[in-house]
Amino acid sequence: MRPSGRDLNEMRPVSIETGFTKHAEGSCLIKMGDTHVLCTATIEDRVPPFIKGSGLGWVTAEYGMLPRATNTRMRREAASGKQGGRTVEIQRLIGRSLRAGVDRVALGERQITVDCDVIQADGGTRCASITGGWVALRLAVNKLMKAGDVISDPLVDPVAAVSCGIYAGQPVLDLDYPEDSEAGVDGNFIMTGSGKLIEVQMSAEGSVFSRAQMDQLMDLAEKGVGELAAAQKAATA
């Protein structure tokens, strides 16, 4: 039995509220159970120096957690003068995941920055950030297309992410914090809406896993990402 009472292949409730902030070109509040992330997308008519003049666009991301997103207060990273290694790793993951679904030629020489701020954390914050980040990106690109700034849609395939793992010897979908903290195997699966893999992060957290178990987790991830892609489509319709 899972702590939440969910079935092994059952996602937490997912909701996506778009237009959550006034000023960003695209924004949403995504809730995956008790994990809540505010995602905003900002369009800028510039690109990093290493692709300037190439005609290619760029999508990047930043990630952070509010001090009381967790059970005890965390010190703001700005107070220490630098980002932690976990933060840097996650925001790089978000950026390269989102870029996998973008035709950078069609985007043109401009940058879209997706900011993911965790308001409340209960496991799977990077997955919620990627899934919500895509919605914010979609909304921002819609504005570019409506204004005629891009001719063809640069977003070629939705991108979403979900966690899967081995908890109490069973493969489970969409780990919350009680499961994540006790899981023998923990993984994050980033995929496109058409079922193509972008990245898989898997690690044994106390027990090794078999190829058959890996296949079971892949099947769960495909189911979860399919449901998330449907939620993304409904939110941006």
PDB file of C-alpha atoms in Angstrom, residues 9-183:
ATOM      1  CA  ASN A   9       0.117   3.285 -11.613  1.00  0.00           C
ATOM      2  CA  GLU A  10      -1.885   6.266 -10.355  1.00  0.00           C
ATOM      3  CA  MET A  11      -0.696   9.854 -10.686  1.00  0.00           C
ATOM      4  CA  ARG A  12      -1.286  12.480  -8.060  1.00  0.00           C
ATOM      5  CA  PRO A  13      -4.044  14.978  -8.990  1.00  0.00           C
ATOM      6  CA  VAL A  14      -2.691  17.400 -11.613  1.00  0.00           C
ATOM      7  CA  SER A  15      -3.947  20.929 -12.265  1.00  0.00           C
ATOM      8  CA  ILE A  16      -2.512  23.695 -14.433  1.00  0.00           C
ATOM      9  CA  GLU A  17      -3.751  27.274 -14.033  1.00  0.00           C
ATOM     10  CA  THR A  18      -2.572  29.486 -16.892  1.00  0.00           C
ATOM     11  CA  GLY A  19      -2.137  33.258 -16.883  1.00  0.00           C
ATOM     12  CA  PHE A  20      -1.179  33.117 -13.227  1.00  0.00           C
ATOM     13  CA  THR A  21       0.981  36.253 -13.349  1.00  0.00           C
ATOM     14  CA  LYS A  22       0.253  39.559 -15.061  1.00  0.00           C
ATOM     15  CA  HIS A  23       3.521  40.548 -16.732  1.00  0.00           C
ATOM     16  CA  ALA A  24       5.149  37.392 -18.102  1.00  0.00           C
ATOM     17  CA  GLU A  25       4.562  36.460 -21.738  1.00  0.00           C
ATOM     18  CA  GLY A  26       3.548  32.992 -20.533  1.00  0.00           C
ATOM     19  CA  SER A  27       2.791  31.737 -17.030  1.00  0.00           C
ATOM     20  CA  CYS A  28       1.104  28.956 -15.115  1.00  0.00           C
ATOM     21  CA  LEU A  29       0.799  27.462 -11.672  1.00  0.00           C
ATOM     22  CA  ILE A  30       1.158  23.698 -11.886  1.00  0.00           C
ATOM     23  CA  LYS A  31       0.081  21.467  -9.021  1.00  0.00           C
ATOM     24  CA  MET A  32       1.077  17.812  -8.908  1.00  0.00           C
ATOM     25  CA  GLY A  33      -0.414  16.742  -5.615  1.00  0.00           C
ATOM     26  CA  ASP A  34       1.160  18.895  -2.917  1.00  0.00           C
ATOM     27  CA  THR A  35       4.021  20.001  -5.170  1.00  0.00           C
ATOM     28  CA  HIS A  36       3.200  23.470  -6.505  1.00  0.00           C
ATOM     29  CA  VAL A  37       5.438  25.323  -8.969  1.00  0.00           C
ATOM     30  CA  LEU A  38       5.022  28.753 -10.547  1.00  0.00           C
ATOM     31  CA  CYS A  39       6.399  28.768 -14.093  1.00  0.00           C
ATOM     32  CA  THR A  40       6.885  31.945 -16.151  1.00  0.00           C
ATOM     33  CA  ALA A  41       8.322  32.494 -19.637  1.00  0.00           C
ATOM     34  CA  THR A  42      10.059  35.704 -20.720  1.00  0.00           C
ATOM     35  CA  ILE A  43      10.830  36.591 -24.351  1.00  0.00           C
ATOM     36  CA  GLU A  44      13.939  38.654 -25.086  1.00  0.00           C
ATOM     37  CA  ASP A  45      15.294  39.858 -28.433  1.00  0.00           C
ATOM     38  CA  ARG A  46      18.780  38.598 -27.705  1.00  0.00           C
ATOM     39  CA  VAL A  47      20.655  35.312 -27.526  1.00  0.00           C
ATOM     40  CA  PRO A  48      23.775  34.134 -25.680  1.00  0.00           C
ATOM     41  CA  PRO A  49      27.046  35.247 -27.309  1.00  0.00           C
ATOM     42  CA  PHE A  50      27.937  31.726 -28.428  1.00  0.00           C
ATOM     43  CA  ILE A  51      25.016  31.591 -30.903  1.00  0.00           C
ATOM     44  CA  LYS A  52      24.799  35.287 -31.838  1.00  0.00           C
ATOM     45  CA  GLY A  53      24.500  35.712 -35.581  1.00  0.00           C
ATOM     46  CA  SER A  54      23.581  32.063 -36.140  1.00  0.00           C
ATOM     47  CA  GLY A  55      19.877  32.669 -36.681  1.00  0.00           C
ATOM     48  CA  LEU A  56      19.080  30.155 -33.960  1.00  0.00           C
ATOM     49  CA  GLY A  57      16.892  30.807 -30.971  1.00  0.00           C
ATOM     50  CA  TRP A  58      17.590  29.702 -27.421  1.00  0.00           C
ATOM     51  CA  VAL A  59      15.493  28.409 -24.545  1.00  0.00           C
ATOM     52  CA  THR A  60      16.962  28.383 -21.061  1.00  0.00           C
ATOM     53  CA  ALA A  61      15.650  27.975 -17.522  1.00  0.00           C
ATOM     54  CA  GLU A  62      16.187  29.015 -13.937  1.00  0.00           C
ATOM     55  CA  TYR A  63      14.931  27.140 -10.879  1.00  0.00           C
ATOM     56  CA  GLY A  64      14.557  27.961  -7.226  1.00  0.00           C
ATOM     57  CA  MET A  65      12.712  26.984  -4.064  1.00  0.00           C
ATOM     58  CA  LEU A  66      11.092  29.411  -1.654  1.00  0.00           C
ATOM     59  CA  PRO A  67      12.423  29.178   1.914  1.00  0.00           C
ATOM     60  CA  ARG A  68       9.281  27.487   3.275  1.00  0.00           C
ATOM     61  CA  ALA A  69       8.586  25.281   0.277  1.00  0.00           C
ATOM     62  CA  THR A  70       9.759  22.461   2.534  1.00  0.00           C
ATOM     63  CA  ASN A  71       8.959  21.288   6.051  1.00  0.00           C
ATOM     64  CA  THR A  72      11.699  23.423   7.600  1.00  0.00           C
ATOM     65  CA  ARG A  73      12.930  26.782   6.372  1.00  0.00           C
ATOM     66  CA  MET A  74      15.770  26.774   3.874  1.00  0.00           C
ATOM     67  CA  ARG A  75      18.134  29.691   3.638  1.00  0.00           C
ATOM     68  CA  ARG A  76      17.756  31.694   0.441  1.00  0.00           C
ATOM     69  CA  GLU A  77      20.594  30.933  -1.928  1.00  0.00           C
ATOM     70  CA  ALA A  78      20.979  34.655  -2.618  1.00  0.00           C
ATOM     71  CA  ALA A  79      21.936  35.077   1.040  1.00  0.00           C
ATOM     72  CA  SER A  80      24.899  32.757   0.570  1.00  0.00           C
ATOM     73  CA  GLY A  81      25.951  34.476  -2.654  1.00  0.00           C
ATOM     74  CA  LYS A  82      25.807  31.408  -4.885  1.00  0.00           C
ATOM     75  CA  GLN A  83      23.514  28.705  -6.146  1.00  0.00           C
ATOM     76  CA  GLY A  84      23.794  25.203  -4.761  1.00  0.00           C
ATOM     77  CA  GLY A  85      24.855  22.295  -6.918  1.00  0.00           C
ATOM     78  CA  ARG A  86      21.357  20.783  -6.872  1.00  0.00           C
ATOM     79  CA  THR A  87      19.821  24.022  -8.152  1.00  0.00           C
ATOM     80  CA  VAL A  88      22.313  24.333 -11.002  1.00  0.00           C
ATOM     81  CA  GLU A  89      21.817  20.695 -12.007  1.00  0.00           C
ATOM     82  CA  ILE A  90      18.023  20.995 -12.038  1.00  0.00           C
ATOM     83  CA  GLN A  91      17.840  24.212 -14.013  1.00  0.00           C
ATOM     84  CA  ARG A  92      20.217  22.825 -16.631  1.00  0.00           C
ATOM     85  CA  LEU A  93      17.992  19.758 -16.867  1.00  0.00           C
ATOM     86  CA  ILE A  94      14.898  21.925 -17.354  1.00  0.00           C
ATOM     87  CA  GLY A  95      16.579  24.002 -20.056  1.00  0.00           C
ATOM     88  CA  ARG A  96      17.900  21.126 -22.147  1.00  0.00           C
ATOM     89  CA  SER A  97      14.620  19.220 -21.739  1.00  0.00           C
ATOM     90  CA  LEU A  98      12.553  22.114 -23.075  1.00  0.00           C
ATOM     91  CA  ARG A  99      14.980  22.759 -25.943  1.00  0.00           C
ATOM     92  CA  ALA A 100      14.454  19.174 -27.118  1.00  0.00           C
ATOM     93  CA  GLY A 101      10.928  20.117 -28.171  1.00  0.00           C
ATOM     94  CA  VAL A 102      11.864  23.355 -29.951  1.00  0.00           C
ATOM     95  CA  ASP A 103      12.772  24.076 -33.580  1.00  0.00           C
ATOM     96  CA  ARG A 104      15.360  26.739 -32.870  1.00  0.00           C
ATOM     97  CA  VAL A 105      15.506  27.859 -36.499  1.00  0.00           C
ATOM     98  CA  ALA A 106      11.766  28.574 -36.503  1.00  0.00           C
ATOM     99  CA  LEU A 107      12.083  30.379 -33.169  1.00  0.00           C
ATOM    100  CA  GLY A 108      14.461  32.892 -34.709  1.00  0.00           C
ATOM    101  CA  GLU A 109      17.280  34.702 -32.988  1.00  0.00           C
ATOM    102  CA  ARG A 110      15.593  35.362 -29.661  1.00  0.00           C
ATOM    103  CA  GLN A 111      15.752  33.863 -26.174  1.00  0.00           C
ATOM    104  CA  ILE A 112      12.957  32.569 -23.984  1.00  0.00           C
ATOM    105  CA  THR A 113      13.810  32.159 -20.316  1.00  0.00           C
ATOM    106  CA  VAL A 114      11.580  29.891 -18.265  1.00  0.00           C
ATOM    107  CA  ASP A 115      11.642  30.569 -14.521  1.00  0.00           C
ATOM    108  CA  CYS A 116      10.452  27.774 -12.234  1.00  0.00           C
ATOM    109  CA  ASP A 117       9.838  28.747  -8.617  1.00  0.00           C
ATOM    110  CA  VAL A 118       8.791  26.018  -6.203  1.00  0.00           C
ATOM    111  CA  ILE A 119       6.151  27.347  -3.832  1.00  0.00           C
ATOM    112  CA  GLN A 120       5.553  24.030  -2.096  1.00  0.00           C
ATOM    113  CA  ALA A 121       7.566  20.814  -2.395  1.00  0.00           C
ATOM    114  CA  ASP A 122       6.331  17.268  -1.889  1.00  0.00           C
ATOM    115  CA  GLY A 123       8.534  15.329  -4.294  1.00  0.00           C
ATOM    116  CA  GLY A 124       8.968  15.636  -8.062  1.00  0.00           C
ATOM    117  CA  THR A 125       9.711  19.360  -8.215  1.00  0.00           C
ATOM    118  CA  ARG A 126      11.953  19.052 -11.283  1.00  0.00           C
ATOM    119  CA  CYS A 127       9.314  17.015 -13.103  1.00  0.00           C
ATOM    120  CA  ALA A 128       6.584  19.533 -12.277  1.00  0.00           C
ATOM    121  CA  SER A 129       8.907  22.352 -13.374  1.00  0.00           C
ATOM    122  CA  ILE A 130       9.538  20.765 -16.768  1.00  0.00           C
ATOM    123  CA  THR A 131       5.855  19.998 -17.318  1.00  0.00           C
ATOM    124  CA  GLY A 132       4.670  23.441 -16.238  1.00  0.00           C
ATOM    125  CA  GLY A 133       7.627  25.116 -17.926  1.00  0.00           C
ATOM    126  CA  TRP A 134       6.458  23.735 -21.255  1.00  0.00           C
ATOM    127  CA  VAL A 135       3.003  25.259 -20.722  1.00  0.00           C
ATOM    128  CA  ALA A 136       4.518  28.683 -19.988  1.00  0.00           C
ATOM    129  CA  LEU A 137       6.727  28.300 -23.066  1.00  0.00           C
ATOM    130  CA  ARG A 138       3.710  27.335 -25.193  1.00  0.00           C
ATOM    131  CA  LEU A 139       1.796  30.419 -24.083  1.00  0.00           C
ATOM    132  CA  ALA A 140       4.751  32.717 -24.786  1.00  0.00           C
ATOM    133  CA  VAL A 141       5.233  31.263 -28.266  1.00  0.00           C
ATOM    134  CA  ASN A 142       1.518  31.682 -28.939  1.00  0.00           C
ATOM    135  CA  LYS A 143       1.991  35.428 -28.388  1.00  0.00           C
ATOM    136  CA  LEU A 144       4.903  35.493 -30.830  1.00  0.00           C
ATOM    137  CA  MET A 145       2.814  33.721 -33.441  1.00  0.00           C
ATOM    138  CA  LYS A 146      -0.211  35.955 -32.888  1.00  0.00           C
ATOM    139  CA  ALA A 147       1.984  39.021 -33.342  1.00  0.00           C
ATOM    140  CA  GLY A 148       3.458  37.563 -36.528  1.00  0.00           C
ATOM    141  CA  ASP A 149       6.978  37.543 -35.093  1.00  0.00           C
ATOM    142  CA  VAL A 150       7.399  33.865 -35.999  1.00  0.00           C
ATOM    143  CA  ILE A 151       5.932  32.307 -39.141  1.00  0.00           C
ATOM    144  CA  SER A 152       5.819  28.607 -38.294  1.00  0.00           C
ATOM    145  CA  ASP A 153       5.273  27.057 -34.874  1.00  0.00           C
ATOM    146  CA  PRO A 154       8.702  26.421 -33.295  1.00  0.00           C
ATOM    147  CA  LEU A 155       7.296  24.005 -30.699  1.00  0.00           C
ATOM    148  CA  VAL A 156       7.446  20.644 -32.437  1.00  0.00           C
ATOM    149  CA  ASP A 157       6.462  18.308 -29.593  1.00  0.00           C
ATOM    150  CA  PRO A 158       5.274  18.828 -26.010  1.00  0.00           C
ATOM    151  CA  VAL A 159       7.718  17.969 -23.230  1.00  0.00           C
ATOM    152  CA  ALA A 160       6.722  16.557 -19.848  1.00  0.00           C
ATOM    153  CA  ALA A 161       8.377  14.658 -17.011  1.00  0.00           C
ATOM    154  CA  VAL A 162       7.375  12.249 -14.287  1.00  0.00           C
ATOM    155  CA  SER A 163       9.119  10.337 -11.513  1.00  0.00           C
ATOM    156  CA  CYS A 164       8.908   6.571 -11.075  1.00  0.00           C
ATOM    157  CA  GLY A 165      10.594   4.272  -8.592  1.00  0.00           C
ATOM    158  CA  ILE A 166      10.657   1.068  -6.620  1.00  0.00           C
ATOM    159  CA  TYR A 167       8.887   1.585  -3.298  1.00  0.00           C
ATOM    160  CA  ALA A 168       8.416  -1.299  -0.849  1.00  0.00           C
ATOM    161  CA  GLY A 169       9.504  -3.640  -3.630  1.00  0.00           C
ATOM    162  CA  GLN A 170       6.846  -2.392  -6.071  1.00  0.00           C
ATOM    163  CA  PRO A 171       7.206  -0.162  -9.150  1.00  0.00           C
ATOM    164  CA  VAL A 172       5.211   3.029  -8.586  1.00  0.00           C
ATOM    165  CA  LEU A 173       4.326   6.101 -10.638  1.00  0.00           C
ATOM    166  CA  ASP A 174       4.765   9.736  -9.558  1.00  0.00           C
ATOM    167  CA  LEU A 175       6.525   9.532  -6.206  1.00  0.00           C
ATOM    168  CA  ASP A 176       5.541  11.953  -3.467  1.00  0.00           C
ATOM    169  CA  TYR A 177       8.009  12.853  -0.722  1.00  0.00           C
ATOM    170  CA  PRO A 178       7.255   9.953   1.683  1.00  0.00           C
ATOM    171  CA  GLU A 179       7.882   7.509  -1.179  1.00  0.00           C
ATOM    172  CA  ASP A 180      10.821   9.419  -2.638  1.00  0.00           C
ATOM    173  CA  SER A 181      12.620   9.490   0.715  1.00  0.00           C
ATOM    174  CA  GLU A 182      12.205   5.728   1.185  1.00  0.00           C
ATOM    175  CA  ALA A 183      12.461   4.470  -2.395  1.00  0.00           C
TER     176      ALA A 183
END
